[in-house]
Amino acid sequence: MKNLLSLLLLAVPFIGNAQELKLNDCEYFERKGVNVLVFSNNFNGGFNDEKNSGIEIIHHGVRTVQGGAVRLSNTPEQWDLVPKTVSRKVDREKNSIEVSMRYDEYDFDSRVVVTARGKAVEISVWLDKPVPEKLAGEAGFNIEFLPSQYWLKTYSVDGRLGRLPRYATSQTVTRPNSEKPRQFKGFKTYDDRGTNRFVDPLPIETGHQLTLATDQPERMISISSDSELKLYDGRMLAQNGWFVLRSILPKDKTGKVLSWTVEPYAIPGWIREPNIGFSQVGYIPDQPKVAVIELDKNDTPQATASLMRIKPDGTSEQAFSGAINSWGPYYKYNYVKFDFSSVRQPGIYYIQYGKTRSNDFLIDEHVYDKITDATTDVWVPIHMNHMYVNEGYRTWHGEPFKEGYLQAPPSDHFDLHSQGESTDKYKPLELIPGLNIGGFFDAGDFDIETGSNINVVQNFIRTWELFHPQRDETFVSQQQRYVDLHRPDGVPDILQFIEHGILNLVSQAEQIGHMASTLSNSVLDNYHHLGDAASITDGLHYDPSLRPYEVSADGKRSGTPDDMWAFTTRNPRLDLQAAGVFTSAARVLKGYNDDLAKRAQTQADRLRKEATELLAKRNIRRNAQAEADDAWLYGDANMVRNVQTALDSVPMKDNAYLKQIRPLIVKFAEYVKNFDTQNPYGVPIGLGNWAGVNMVLNFGIAVNYAHIYFPDVVSKDEIYRVANWLYGCHPYHNYSFVAVVGAARPKQVFYGNNRADFSFIPGNVAPGLLFRQPDHFENYDDWPFLWGQNEGTIAGNTQYVIFGSSFKNIVTK
Ligand SMILES: [Ca+2]
Ligand SMILES: [Ca+2]
Ligand SMILES: [Ca+2]
């Protein structure tokens, strides 16, 4: 292998020793093309291993390595234990970072020290006390490689050659459950089918010197150690697993127990290709058109860029040439802008910036006409729960959860759910009748989050009352429990979506007496389900008198505890929210489904009364309704929410009210403009572990509404900010975050329930750019499994429907 490596090194220009890894001001190791981060991002307690933490490597702009830490299994899954970071020390003199980590569950402490050594880093593990008996032979140092960047690449281990597989097909063994390190809160990610054994992958290769991607300089990386290195395929256990390299920590040893030398190859003089951000859906002729170009900090900006027009014969001509204006640095990159607003002639165009050419896009009056169609016609109906959903020749899913929902016993559950001490009306594990109707899957998972479902119905009601979209492309039969896409049935789809949401919410109120917090999976081993939702549970009532996997003689009950649970701890604020949506739904459904409208109104009145009393009893003087009414009086911090609340009331109020809220809208207009100085893209950008699309959409909806009611205060030009961001004008890449109709280049993978197929559900909206500390924005388009950047939620996607509907309404005026 050494020969191969040196051949490659000789084949490219040699730059000299100046390019050594150095600790930079952001506290990570850096050289051109290589960033080595050491616990800039810690493991998360709420979801455990999110594949975003520990030692990470950003290799020629792509974060291809993460998870570097002491771990307790060969290929850790999301719900396996993660170490807590106890301390992190940066030593500039020694050019090193030391992290102390701890597993409380095993009273196990370790330290990892990463030291720059020329172009490589040394990673060493130190122990003050030996590995605990229980973990001897299980605890090891692991590091993980992004499959989509390493599959089909060659590797070499001690001179033996191979190629990493596109699909997981290595080998496994089974071991007794008693040998499995504890998982999240004692739950199990796997269904062992009564064998009492868990699956453990075997290594693909073992050795002392490994080089990955010998055939691709951007990805090539070498690791050597005196300890045995084992290479695993984490996808053997879980589709979201990564390639794992690990060394087992030795037994009975203390001090420096392990050392690896890791050298990511860097292309000499590498400079990242400019990322030309623009709207992949295109532009209407009279809107502002400004591309934001993201540049490597070592790149020299061009003086000008061109807008090229494709002629009918396929050749192109320059339509416009204009100056490049500097915006300046924002986190790790530098930003410039190219304004081609003066080009109004409809046509097919591309941007030429230096040697970088964008893909083609349209300037045309009609580019935005269909931006919500995929979301309303495809994404939303596919997420209708308790229905069979068909599309042409394809079944998206059968009817899920036919056996209904059991009362959750008191529990501290996964997915942030819990059930309090008491269970009110039903005994733990008693069947609550009537809940398996209506409602929408939460997101990439299949639970009904009551709060989100309330938002969904609210979003649809707002869209309906303001714009009355008559679009009918979906057949919905509650009687047949059947949905057929692209089959009109004479009823506007939005009304049917409102009805479907209310059916579940009203049933909760009727059956339980108040709202459940969520209807969700009882066992972790079916929570991560990927496939037909109808097969998450067996459709048979759980009967604990039967053995697991046993079915009763009448075929109606089984001993498999897979039935879903209703988490019912009463939350009067949620009840008040539900009461609000029931009142609006009663108004909308009247004349379409009078019976449901009446049921909704009955529950609204009861819940409002009871919840208000409960809140008063709990000494909370202000109820949520009062809070909402005067929320806009508060300061700047809740600006967007306050503006939206004020604007939502406009249809019910008079001119005096418009006058009253005008100063708020004037302040809001300044607030909107101020984003131009905060970042190059002019929208709020989130830095949390769920990227910021919901915040961006809220901002966009508020801007749209403000323009609709106060066009002289918030001008039409402002409404394009969020559209630009969503459709491609953002950091990292320039793909549309929305799998939308009209986009030339939408994202190709999303974290939908078909993510194992590296696919998407049309109309989905990705959370967008995930911020990784200290300075990296990311949105993978070849790896769907990080929900913080690629999942779409039912609340977020219906928010997008309002955004898109109000946006189209303004544009087409
Ligand atoms: Ca969920
Ligand atoms: Ca319909
Ligand atoms: Ca069942």
GROMACS .gro file of N, CA, C and O in nm, residues 753-805:
model
  212
  753ASN      N    1  -4.016   0.828   0.523
  753ASN     CA    2  -4.021   0.688   0.564
  753ASN      C    3  -3.970   0.593   0.455
  753ASN      O    4  -3.958   0.474   0.477
  754ASN      N    5  -3.936   0.648   0.337
  754ASN     CA    6  -3.871   0.567   0.233
  754ASN      C    7  -3.721   0.598   0.224
  754ASN      O    8  -3.659   0.574   0.121
  755ARG      N    9  -3.664   0.650   0.332
  755ARG     CA   10  -3.523   0.692   0.327
  755ARG      C   11  -3.426   0.577   0.302
  755ARG      O   12  -3.318   0.599   0.247
  756ALA      N   13  -3.464   0.455   0.341
  756ALA     CA   14  -3.373   0.342   0.317
  756ALA      C   15  -3.353   0.317   0.167
  756ALA      O   16  -3.259   0.249   0.128
  757ASP      N   17  -3.442   0.372   0.086
  757ASP     CA   18  -3.428   0.359  -0.060
  757ASP      C   19  -3.354   0.477  -0.120
  757ASP      O   20  -3.351   0.493  -0.241
  758PHE      N   21  -3.297   0.565  -0.035
  758PHE     CA   22  -3.227   0.685  -0.084
  758PHE      C   23  -3.318   0.760  -0.179
  758PHE      O   24  -3.280   0.795  -0.290
  759SER      N   25  -3.439   0.786  -0.130
  759SER     CA   26  -3.540   0.847  -0.214
  759SER      C   27  -3.603   0.964  -0.140
  759SER      O   28  -3.546   1.019  -0.047
  760PHE      N   29  -3.723   1.001  -0.181
  760PHE     CA   30  -3.792   1.114  -0.121
  760PHE      C   31  -3.940   1.096  -0.144
  760PHE      O   32  -3.981   1.014  -0.226
  761ILE      N   33  -4.020   1.168  -0.067
  761ILE     CA   34  -4.164   1.174  -0.095
  761ILE      C   35  -4.190   1.312  -0.152
  761ILE      O   36  -4.157   1.413  -0.088
  762PRO      N   37  -4.244   1.319  -0.275
  762PRO     CA   38  -4.258   1.448  -0.342
  762PRO      C   39  -4.331   1.552  -0.256
  762PRO      O   40  -4.427   1.520  -0.186
  763GLY      N   41  -4.281   1.675  -0.262
  763GLY     CA   42  -4.344   1.783  -0.187
  763GLY      C   43  -4.285   1.803  -0.049
  763GLY      O   44  -4.325   1.895   0.022
  764ASN      N   45  -4.190   1.718  -0.009
  764ASN     CA   46  -4.130   1.732   0.123
  764ASN      C   47  -4.046   1.859   0.131
  764ASN      O   48  -3.993   1.906   0.031
  765VAL      N   49  -4.035   1.913   0.251
  765VAL     CA   50  -3.949   2.028   0.277
  765VAL      C   51  -3.845   1.985   0.380
  765VAL      O   52  -3.881   1.942   0.490
  766ALA      N   53  -3.718   1.994   0.343
  766ALA     CA   54  -3.612   1.955   0.436
  766ALA      C   55  -3.592   2.064   0.540
  766ALA      O   56  -3.611   2.181   0.511
  767PRO      N   57  -3.550   2.025   0.662
  767PRO     CA   58  -3.515   2.129   0.761
  767PRO      C   59  -3.407   2.221   0.707
  767PRO      O   60  -3.402   2.338   0.743
  768GLY      N   61  -3.320   2.169   0.621
  768GLY     CA   62  -3.223   2.256   0.554
  768GLY      C   63  -3.083   2.240   0.606
  768GLY      O   64  -3.032   2.130   0.614
  769LEU      N   65  -3.023   2.353   0.643
  769LEU     CA   66  -2.881   2.352   0.677
  769LEU      C   67  -2.860   2.325   0.824
  769LEU      O   68  -2.900   2.403   0.909
  770LEU      N   69  -2.795   2.213   0.849
  770LEU     CA   70  -2.762   2.180   0.987
  770LEU      C   71  -2.629   2.247   1.020
  770LEU      O   72  -2.531   2.230   0.949
  771PHE      N   73  -2.629   2.322   1.129
  771PHE     CA   74  -2.506   2.389   1.171
  771PHE      C   75  -2.426   2.296   1.261
  771PHE      O   76  -2.480   2.242   1.357
  772ARG      N   77  -2.303   2.274   1.227
  772ARG     CA   78  -2.214   2.198   1.313
  772ARG      C   79  -2.115   2.295   1.374
  772ARG      O   80  -2.049   2.370   1.300
  773GLN      N   81  -2.102   2.292   1.505
  773GLN     CA   82  -2.005   2.379   1.571
  773GLN      C   83  -1.865   2.346   1.520
  773GLN      O   84  -1.837   2.231   1.495
  774PRO      N   85  -1.776   2.442   1.505
  774PRO     CA   86  -1.800   2.583   1.535
  774PRO      C   87  -1.838   2.666   1.413
  774PRO      O   88  -1.880   2.780   1.430
  775ASP      N   89  -1.830   2.612   1.289
  775ASP     CA   90  -1.846   2.703   1.175
  775ASP      C   91  -1.891   2.636   1.045
  775ASP      O   92  -1.866   2.687   0.937
  776HIS      N   93  -1.959   2.519   1.057
  776HIS     CA   94  -1.987   2.443   0.935
  776HIS      C   95  -2.138   2.426   0.914
  776HIS      O   96  -2.208   2.377   1.003
  777PHE      N   97  -2.189   2.467   0.797
  777PHE     CA   98  -2.327   2.439   0.758
  777PHE      C   99  -2.327   2.319   0.665
  777PHE      O  100  -2.238   2.306   0.581
  778GLU      N  101  -2.431   2.235   0.678
  778GLU     CA  102  -2.428   2.110   0.602
  778GLU      C  103  -2.568   2.068   0.562
  778GLU      O  104  -2.664   2.080   0.638
  779ASN      N  105  -2.582   2.018   0.440
  779ASN     CA  106  -2.703   1.947   0.400
  779ASN      C  107  -2.663   1.837   0.302
  779ASN      O  108  -2.640   1.863   0.185
  780TYR      N  109  -2.653   1.714   0.353
  780TYR     CA  110  -2.616   1.601   0.266
  780TYR      C  111  -2.724   1.580   0.161
  780TYR      O  112  -2.844   1.581   0.192
  781ASP      N  113  -2.681   1.556   0.038
  781ASP     CA  114  -2.778   1.520  -0.066
  781ASP      C  115  -2.754   1.379  -0.120
  781ASP      O  116  -2.811   1.339  -0.220
  782ASP      N  117  -2.666   1.304  -0.052
  782ASP     CA  118  -2.645   1.164  -0.090
  782ASP      C  119  -2.665   1.071   0.028
  782ASP      O  120  -2.649   0.951   0.018
  783TRP      N  121  -2.701   1.130   0.144
  783TRP     CA  122  -2.717   1.052   0.268
  783TRP      C  123  -2.836   1.108   0.342
  783TRP      O  124  -2.829   1.215   0.401
  784PRO      N  125  -2.952   1.038   0.336
  784PRO     CA  126  -3.075   1.098   0.388
  784PRO      C  127  -3.091   1.091   0.539
  784PRO      O  128  -3.180   1.155   0.595
  785PHE      N  129  -3.004   1.016   0.610
  785PHE     CA  130  -3.037   0.969   0.744
  785PHE      C  131  -3.018   1.068   0.859
  785PHE      O  132  -3.038   1.030   0.973
  786LEU      N  133  -2.974   1.191   0.832
  786LEU     CA  134  -2.964   1.286   0.943
  786LEU      C  135  -3.091   1.371   0.946
  786LEU      O  136  -3.110   1.458   0.861
  787TRP      N  137  -3.179   1.341   1.044
  787TRP     CA  138  -3.309   1.407   1.041
  787TRP      C  139  -3.297   1.559   1.058
  787TRP      O  140  -3.379   1.631   1.005
  788GLY      N  141  -3.197   1.603   1.132
  788GLY     CA  142  -3.183   1.747   1.156
  788GLY      C  143  -3.165   1.826   1.028
  788GLY      O  144  -3.183   1.948   1.025
  789GLN      N  145  -3.126   1.760   0.920
  789GLN     CA  146  -3.112   1.832   0.793
  789GLN      C  147  -3.207   1.783   0.684
  789GLN      O  148  -3.232   1.855   0.588
  790ASN      N  149  -3.259   1.660   0.696
  790ASN     CA  150  -3.333   1.604   0.583
  790ASN      C  151  -3.475   1.554   0.609
  790ASN      O  152  -3.543   1.508   0.518
  791GLU      N  153  -3.520   1.559   0.735
  791GLU     CA  154  -3.655   1.510   0.762
  791GLU      C  155  -3.757   1.617   0.723
  791GLU      O  156  -3.725   1.735   0.716
  792GLY      N  157  -3.877   1.575   0.694
  792GLY     CA  158  -3.985   1.672   0.676
  792GLY      C  159  -4.093   1.638   0.776
  792GLY      O  160  -4.120   1.521   0.800
  793THR      N  161  -4.152   1.738   0.837
  793THR     CA  162  -4.255   1.709   0.936
  793THR      C  163  -4.391   1.753   0.884
  793THR      O  164  -4.401   1.840   0.797
  794ILE      N  165  -4.495   1.694   0.940
  794ILE     CA  166  -4.629   1.725   0.895
  794ILE      C  167  -4.664   1.871   0.928
  794ILE      O  168  -4.729   1.940   0.849
  795ALA      N  169  -4.613   1.919   1.043
  795ALA     CA  170  -4.642   2.059   1.077
  795ALA      C  171  -4.564   2.152   0.984
  795ALA      O  172  -4.618   2.250   0.931
  796GLY      N  173  -4.437   2.121   0.959
  796GLY     CA  174  -4.353   2.205   0.873
  796GLY      C  175  -4.402   2.206   0.729
  796GLY      O  176  -4.406   2.311   0.664
  797ASN      N  177  -4.443   2.090   0.679
  797ASN     CA  178  -4.485   2.084   0.539
  797ASN      C  179  -4.619   2.152   0.516
  797ASN      O  180  -4.645   2.205   0.408
  798THR      N  181  -4.706   2.152   0.619
  798THR     CA  182  -4.832   2.225   0.602
  798THR      C  183  -4.810   2.376   0.622
  798THR      O  184  -4.882   2.457   0.566
  799GLN      N  185  -4.708   2.409   0.700
  799GLN     CA  186  -4.664   2.549   0.709
  799GLN      C  187  -4.618   2.595   0.570
  799GLN      O  188  -4.645   2.707   0.527
  800TYR      N  189  -4.549   2.506   0.501
  800TYR     CA  190  -4.503   2.539   0.366
  800TYR      C  191  -4.624   2.563   0.274
  800TYR      O  192  -4.619   2.649   0.185
  801VAL      N  193  -4.733   2.489   0.296
  801VAL     CA  194  -4.853   2.509   0.213
  801VAL      C  195  -4.905   2.652   0.231
  801VAL      O  196  -4.943   2.719   0.134
  802ILE      N  197  -4.906   2.701   0.355
  802ILE     CA  198  -4.951   2.840   0.376
  802ILE      C  199  -4.852   2.937   0.313
  802ILE      O  200  -4.892   3.033   0.247
  803PHE      N  201  -4.723   2.911   0.337
  803PHE     CA  202  -4.624   3.000   0.278
  803PHE      C  203  -4.645   3.006   0.126
  803PHE      O  204  -4.658   3.115   0.068
  804GLY      N  205  -4.650   2.888   0.063
  804GLY     CA  206  -4.660   2.882  -0.083
  804GLY      C  207  -4.790   2.943  -0.133
  804GLY      O  208  -4.793   3.012  -0.235
  805SER      N  209  -4.902   2.917  -0.061
  805SER     CA  210  -5.031   2.970  -0.106
  805SER      C  211  -5.032   3.122  -0.098
  805SER      O  212  -5.079   3.189  -0.191
   0.00000   0.00000   0.00000
